[in-house]
Short mmCIF file of C-alpha atoms in Angstrom, two decimals:
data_model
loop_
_atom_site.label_atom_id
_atom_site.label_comp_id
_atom_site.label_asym_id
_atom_site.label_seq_id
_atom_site.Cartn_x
_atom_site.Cartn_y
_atom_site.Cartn_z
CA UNK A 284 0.00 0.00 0.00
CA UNK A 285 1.22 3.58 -0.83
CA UNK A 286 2.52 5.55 1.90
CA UNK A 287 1.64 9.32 3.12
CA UNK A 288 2.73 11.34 0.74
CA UNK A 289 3.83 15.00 1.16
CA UNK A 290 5.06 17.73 -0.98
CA UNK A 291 7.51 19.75 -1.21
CA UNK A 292 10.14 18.29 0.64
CA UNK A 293 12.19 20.96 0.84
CA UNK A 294 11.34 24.34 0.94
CA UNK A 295 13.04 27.74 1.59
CA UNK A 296 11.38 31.37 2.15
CA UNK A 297 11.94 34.68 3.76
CA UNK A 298 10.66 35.73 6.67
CA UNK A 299 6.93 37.36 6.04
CA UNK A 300 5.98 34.97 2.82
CA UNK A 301 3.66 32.90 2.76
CA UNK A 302 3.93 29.00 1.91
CA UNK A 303 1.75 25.63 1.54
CA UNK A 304 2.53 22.24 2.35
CA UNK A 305 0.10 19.51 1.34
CA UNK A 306 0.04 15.82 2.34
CA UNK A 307 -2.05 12.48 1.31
CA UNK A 308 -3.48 10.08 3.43
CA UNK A 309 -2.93 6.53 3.02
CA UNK A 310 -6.02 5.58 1.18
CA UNK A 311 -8.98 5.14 3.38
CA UNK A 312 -7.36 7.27 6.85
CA UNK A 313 -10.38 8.96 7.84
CA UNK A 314 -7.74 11.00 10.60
CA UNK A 315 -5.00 13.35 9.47
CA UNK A 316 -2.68 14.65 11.51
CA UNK A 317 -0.47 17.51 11.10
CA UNK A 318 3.65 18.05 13.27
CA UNK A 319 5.92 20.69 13.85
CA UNK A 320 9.34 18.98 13.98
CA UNK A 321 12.36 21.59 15.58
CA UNK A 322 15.37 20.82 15.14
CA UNK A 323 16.37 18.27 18.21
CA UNK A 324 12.89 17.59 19.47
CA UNK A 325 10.17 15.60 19.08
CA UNK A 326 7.42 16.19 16.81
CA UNK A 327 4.16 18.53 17.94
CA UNK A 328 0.62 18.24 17.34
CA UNK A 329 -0.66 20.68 15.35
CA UNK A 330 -3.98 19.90 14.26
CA UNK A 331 -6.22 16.94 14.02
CA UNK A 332 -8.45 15.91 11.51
CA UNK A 333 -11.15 13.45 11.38
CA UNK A 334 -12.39 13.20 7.87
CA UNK A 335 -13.21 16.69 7.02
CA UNK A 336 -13.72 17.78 10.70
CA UNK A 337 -11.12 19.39 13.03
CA UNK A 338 -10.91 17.12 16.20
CA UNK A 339 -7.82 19.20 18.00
CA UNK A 340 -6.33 22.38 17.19
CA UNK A 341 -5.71 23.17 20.06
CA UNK A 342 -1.77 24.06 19.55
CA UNK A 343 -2.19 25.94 16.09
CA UNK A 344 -0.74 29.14 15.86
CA UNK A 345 -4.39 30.38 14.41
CA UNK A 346 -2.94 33.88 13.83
CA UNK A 347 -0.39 32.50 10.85
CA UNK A 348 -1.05 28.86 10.46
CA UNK A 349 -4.35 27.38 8.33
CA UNK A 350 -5.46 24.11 7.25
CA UNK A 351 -8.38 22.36 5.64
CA UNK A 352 -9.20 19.08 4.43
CA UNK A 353 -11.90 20.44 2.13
CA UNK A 354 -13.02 16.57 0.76
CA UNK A 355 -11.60 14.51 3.77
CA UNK A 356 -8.55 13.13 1.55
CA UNK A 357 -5.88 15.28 1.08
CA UNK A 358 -4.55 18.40 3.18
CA UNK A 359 -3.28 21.80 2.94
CA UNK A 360 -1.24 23.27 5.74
CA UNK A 361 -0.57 27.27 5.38
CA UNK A 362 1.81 29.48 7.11
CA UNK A 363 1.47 32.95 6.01
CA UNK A 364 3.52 35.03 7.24
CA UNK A 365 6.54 32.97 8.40
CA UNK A 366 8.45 34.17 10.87
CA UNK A 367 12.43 33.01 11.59
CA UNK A 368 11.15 30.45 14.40
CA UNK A 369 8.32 28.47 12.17
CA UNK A 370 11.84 26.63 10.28
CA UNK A 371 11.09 23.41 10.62
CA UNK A 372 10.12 20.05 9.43
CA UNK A 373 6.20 19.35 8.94
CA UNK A 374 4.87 16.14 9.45
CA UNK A 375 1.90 14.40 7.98
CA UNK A 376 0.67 11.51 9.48
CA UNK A 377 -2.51 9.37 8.95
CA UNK A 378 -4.91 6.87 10.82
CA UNK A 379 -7.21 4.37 10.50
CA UNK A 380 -10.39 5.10 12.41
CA UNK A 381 -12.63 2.58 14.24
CA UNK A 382 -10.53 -0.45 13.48
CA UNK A 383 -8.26 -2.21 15.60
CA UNK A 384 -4.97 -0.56 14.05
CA UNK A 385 -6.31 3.36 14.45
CA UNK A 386 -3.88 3.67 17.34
CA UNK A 387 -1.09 3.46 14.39
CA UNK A 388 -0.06 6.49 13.02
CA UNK A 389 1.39 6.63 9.74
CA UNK A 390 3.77 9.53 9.18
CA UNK A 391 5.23 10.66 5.57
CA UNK A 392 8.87 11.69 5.12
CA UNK A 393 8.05 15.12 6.09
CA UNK A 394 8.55 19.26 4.20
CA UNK A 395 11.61 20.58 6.26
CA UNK A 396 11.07 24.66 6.00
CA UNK A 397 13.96 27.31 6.08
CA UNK A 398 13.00 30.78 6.60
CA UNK A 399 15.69 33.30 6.31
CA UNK B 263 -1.61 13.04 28.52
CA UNK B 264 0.93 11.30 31.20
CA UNK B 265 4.23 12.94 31.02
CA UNK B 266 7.03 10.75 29.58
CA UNK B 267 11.06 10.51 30.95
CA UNK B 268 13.52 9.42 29.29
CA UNK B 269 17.45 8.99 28.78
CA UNK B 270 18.77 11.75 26.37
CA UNK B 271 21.01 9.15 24.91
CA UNK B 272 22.07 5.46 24.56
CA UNK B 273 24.70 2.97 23.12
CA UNK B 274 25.06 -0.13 22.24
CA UNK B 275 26.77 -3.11 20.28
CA UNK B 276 25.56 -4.74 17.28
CA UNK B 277 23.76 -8.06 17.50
CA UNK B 278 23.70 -7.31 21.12
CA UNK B 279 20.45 -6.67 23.00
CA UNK B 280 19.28 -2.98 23.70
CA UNK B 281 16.77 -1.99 26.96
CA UNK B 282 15.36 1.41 26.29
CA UNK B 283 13.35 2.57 29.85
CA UNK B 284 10.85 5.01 29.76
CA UNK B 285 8.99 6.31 33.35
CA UNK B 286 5.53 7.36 32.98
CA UNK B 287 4.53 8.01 36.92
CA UNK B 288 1.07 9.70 36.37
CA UNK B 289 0.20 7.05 33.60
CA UNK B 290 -3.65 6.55 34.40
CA UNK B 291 -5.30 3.12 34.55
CA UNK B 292 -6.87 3.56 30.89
CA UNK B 293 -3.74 5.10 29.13
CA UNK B 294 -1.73 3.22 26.71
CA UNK B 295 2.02 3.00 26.37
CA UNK B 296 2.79 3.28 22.58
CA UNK B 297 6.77 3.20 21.30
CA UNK B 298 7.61 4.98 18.00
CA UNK B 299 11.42 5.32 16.41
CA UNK B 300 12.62 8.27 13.90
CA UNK B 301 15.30 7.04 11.74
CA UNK B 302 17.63 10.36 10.37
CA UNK B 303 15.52 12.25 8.04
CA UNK B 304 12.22 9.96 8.16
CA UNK B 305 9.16 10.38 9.50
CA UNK B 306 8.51 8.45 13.29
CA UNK B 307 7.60 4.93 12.66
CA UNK B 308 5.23 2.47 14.88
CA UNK B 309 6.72 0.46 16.81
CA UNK B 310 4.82 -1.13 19.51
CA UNK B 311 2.48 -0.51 22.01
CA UNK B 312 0.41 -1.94 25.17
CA UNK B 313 -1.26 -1.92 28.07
CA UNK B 314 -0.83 -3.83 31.25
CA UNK B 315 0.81 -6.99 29.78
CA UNK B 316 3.87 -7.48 28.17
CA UNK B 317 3.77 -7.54 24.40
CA UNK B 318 6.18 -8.64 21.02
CA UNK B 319 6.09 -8.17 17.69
CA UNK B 320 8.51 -8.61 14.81
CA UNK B 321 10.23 -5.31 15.95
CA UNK B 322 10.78 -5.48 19.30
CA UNK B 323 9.27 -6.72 23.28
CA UNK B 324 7.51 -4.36 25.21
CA UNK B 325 7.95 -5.08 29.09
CA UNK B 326 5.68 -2.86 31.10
CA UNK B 327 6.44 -2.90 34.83
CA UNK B 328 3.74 -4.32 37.64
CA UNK B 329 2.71 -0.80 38.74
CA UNK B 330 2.67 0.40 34.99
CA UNK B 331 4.79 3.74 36.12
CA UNK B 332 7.89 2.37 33.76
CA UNK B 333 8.38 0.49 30.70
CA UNK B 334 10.96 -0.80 28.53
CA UNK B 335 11.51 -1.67 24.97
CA UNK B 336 13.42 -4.79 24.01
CA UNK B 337 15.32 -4.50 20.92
CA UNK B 338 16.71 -8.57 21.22
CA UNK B 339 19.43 -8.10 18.62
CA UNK B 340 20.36 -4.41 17.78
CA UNK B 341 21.55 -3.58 14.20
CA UNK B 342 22.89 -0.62 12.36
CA UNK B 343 19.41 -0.07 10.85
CA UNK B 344 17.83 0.36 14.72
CA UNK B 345 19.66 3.47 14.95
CA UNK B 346 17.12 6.16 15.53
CA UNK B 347 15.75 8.46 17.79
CA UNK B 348 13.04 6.03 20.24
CA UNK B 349 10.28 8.06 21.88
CA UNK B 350 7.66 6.89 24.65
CA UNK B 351 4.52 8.55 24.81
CA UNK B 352 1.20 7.19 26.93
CA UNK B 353 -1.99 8.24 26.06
CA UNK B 354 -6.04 7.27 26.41
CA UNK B 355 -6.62 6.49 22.98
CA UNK B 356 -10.01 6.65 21.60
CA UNK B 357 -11.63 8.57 18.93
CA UNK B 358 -9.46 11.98 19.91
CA UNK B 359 -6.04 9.64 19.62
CA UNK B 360 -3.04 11.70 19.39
CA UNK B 361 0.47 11.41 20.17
CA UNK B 362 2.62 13.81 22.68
CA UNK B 363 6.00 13.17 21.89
CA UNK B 364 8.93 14.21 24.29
CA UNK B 365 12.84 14.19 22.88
CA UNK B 366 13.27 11.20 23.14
CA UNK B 367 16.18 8.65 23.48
CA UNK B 368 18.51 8.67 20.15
CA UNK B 369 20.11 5.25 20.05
CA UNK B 370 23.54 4.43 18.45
CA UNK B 371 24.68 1.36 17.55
CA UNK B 372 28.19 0.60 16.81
CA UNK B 373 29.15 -2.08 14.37
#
């Protein structure tokens, strides 16, 4: 089966532009999950979907950051503007829901943002 | 979600067996213990999780102490490819599942 798939992977900005990540679900994830990665720590919850619902945003920076998951597949994440301290990698993970495996999280390889 | 300690750092030998503790004192009585790894530049993996009673899979043992306040995962024969960063995180599950990750433990493994 295909993994979570995110795009771009790499992506550099200055500070005060704006920028989009977006991410796929392994097919059939009704919950999408969205990390902040800093350098030398472990990841943080940003926001949580289920389907096209947000379950937990509770750690979104709601002045800068947006997301959506418009048709309950894929997922935007938006940053606009960046500031110096949003470089980071962003993490996109998936879940199965109602099913004896939704306590597994699948995560993709991740968009690792510079802002200069 | 149950805070989650852990050692900054560990070593160990190929082939030989690795014990990777984790204390989770305010665990409640309906959280689970879930282990995932972070190989360099990858997203976090699953690796294992439980309960109350020990549990293995094809990756690795999960022994969870008596009182549930500690747990450690078994990796029986470590290899280069085990090298990673290994976090512990406890939480209640359910239909609001996340995962609160802490640094973690970053695991070499010399050859």
């Amino acid at each position: 089966e295909a993994g979570v798939a995110q795009s771009p992977r790499y992506k550099i900005i200055e500070k005060r532009q704006s920028v989009a990540f977006w991410c796929n679900p392994i097919s059939g994830h009704a919950t999408l999950y969205w990390y902040q990665q800093i350098l030398g720590q472990g990841p943080k919850l940003l926001i949580q979907f289920q389907n096209n619902g947000v379950v937990d945003d509770s750690q979104l920076p709601k002045d800068r950051f947006s997301a959506e998951r418009l048709k309950g597949v894929d997922s935007t994440l938006k940053i606009q503007p960046a500031k110096l301290e949003d470089s980071a990698v962003y993490l996109c993970a998936s879940s199965s829901f109602g099913t004896p495996r939704s306590y597994e999280q699948y995560f993709g390889p991740g968009t690792r943002l510079t802002v200069t | 979600d149950a805070k989650t300690t852990q050692p900054n750092s560990m070593e160990s030998n190929e082939e030989e067996p690795v014990h990777l503790p984790c204390n989770h004192s305010t665990i409640s009585g309906t959280d689970y213990i879930h282990w995932y790894r972070q190989l360099p530049s990858q997203g976090p993996e699953y690796v294992i999780h439980g309960l109350t009673s020990n549990v293995n899979n094809r990756m690795a043992s999960l022994a969870i102490a008596e009182d549930r306040k500690s747990s450690t995962l078994i990796l029986h024969r470590a290899t280069l490819r085990d090298a990673a960063v290994y976090y512990c995180t406890v939480n209640s599950g359910g239909s609001n599942y996340k995962l609160t990750f802490g640094k973690g433990t970053l695991l070499t493994v010399n050859p």
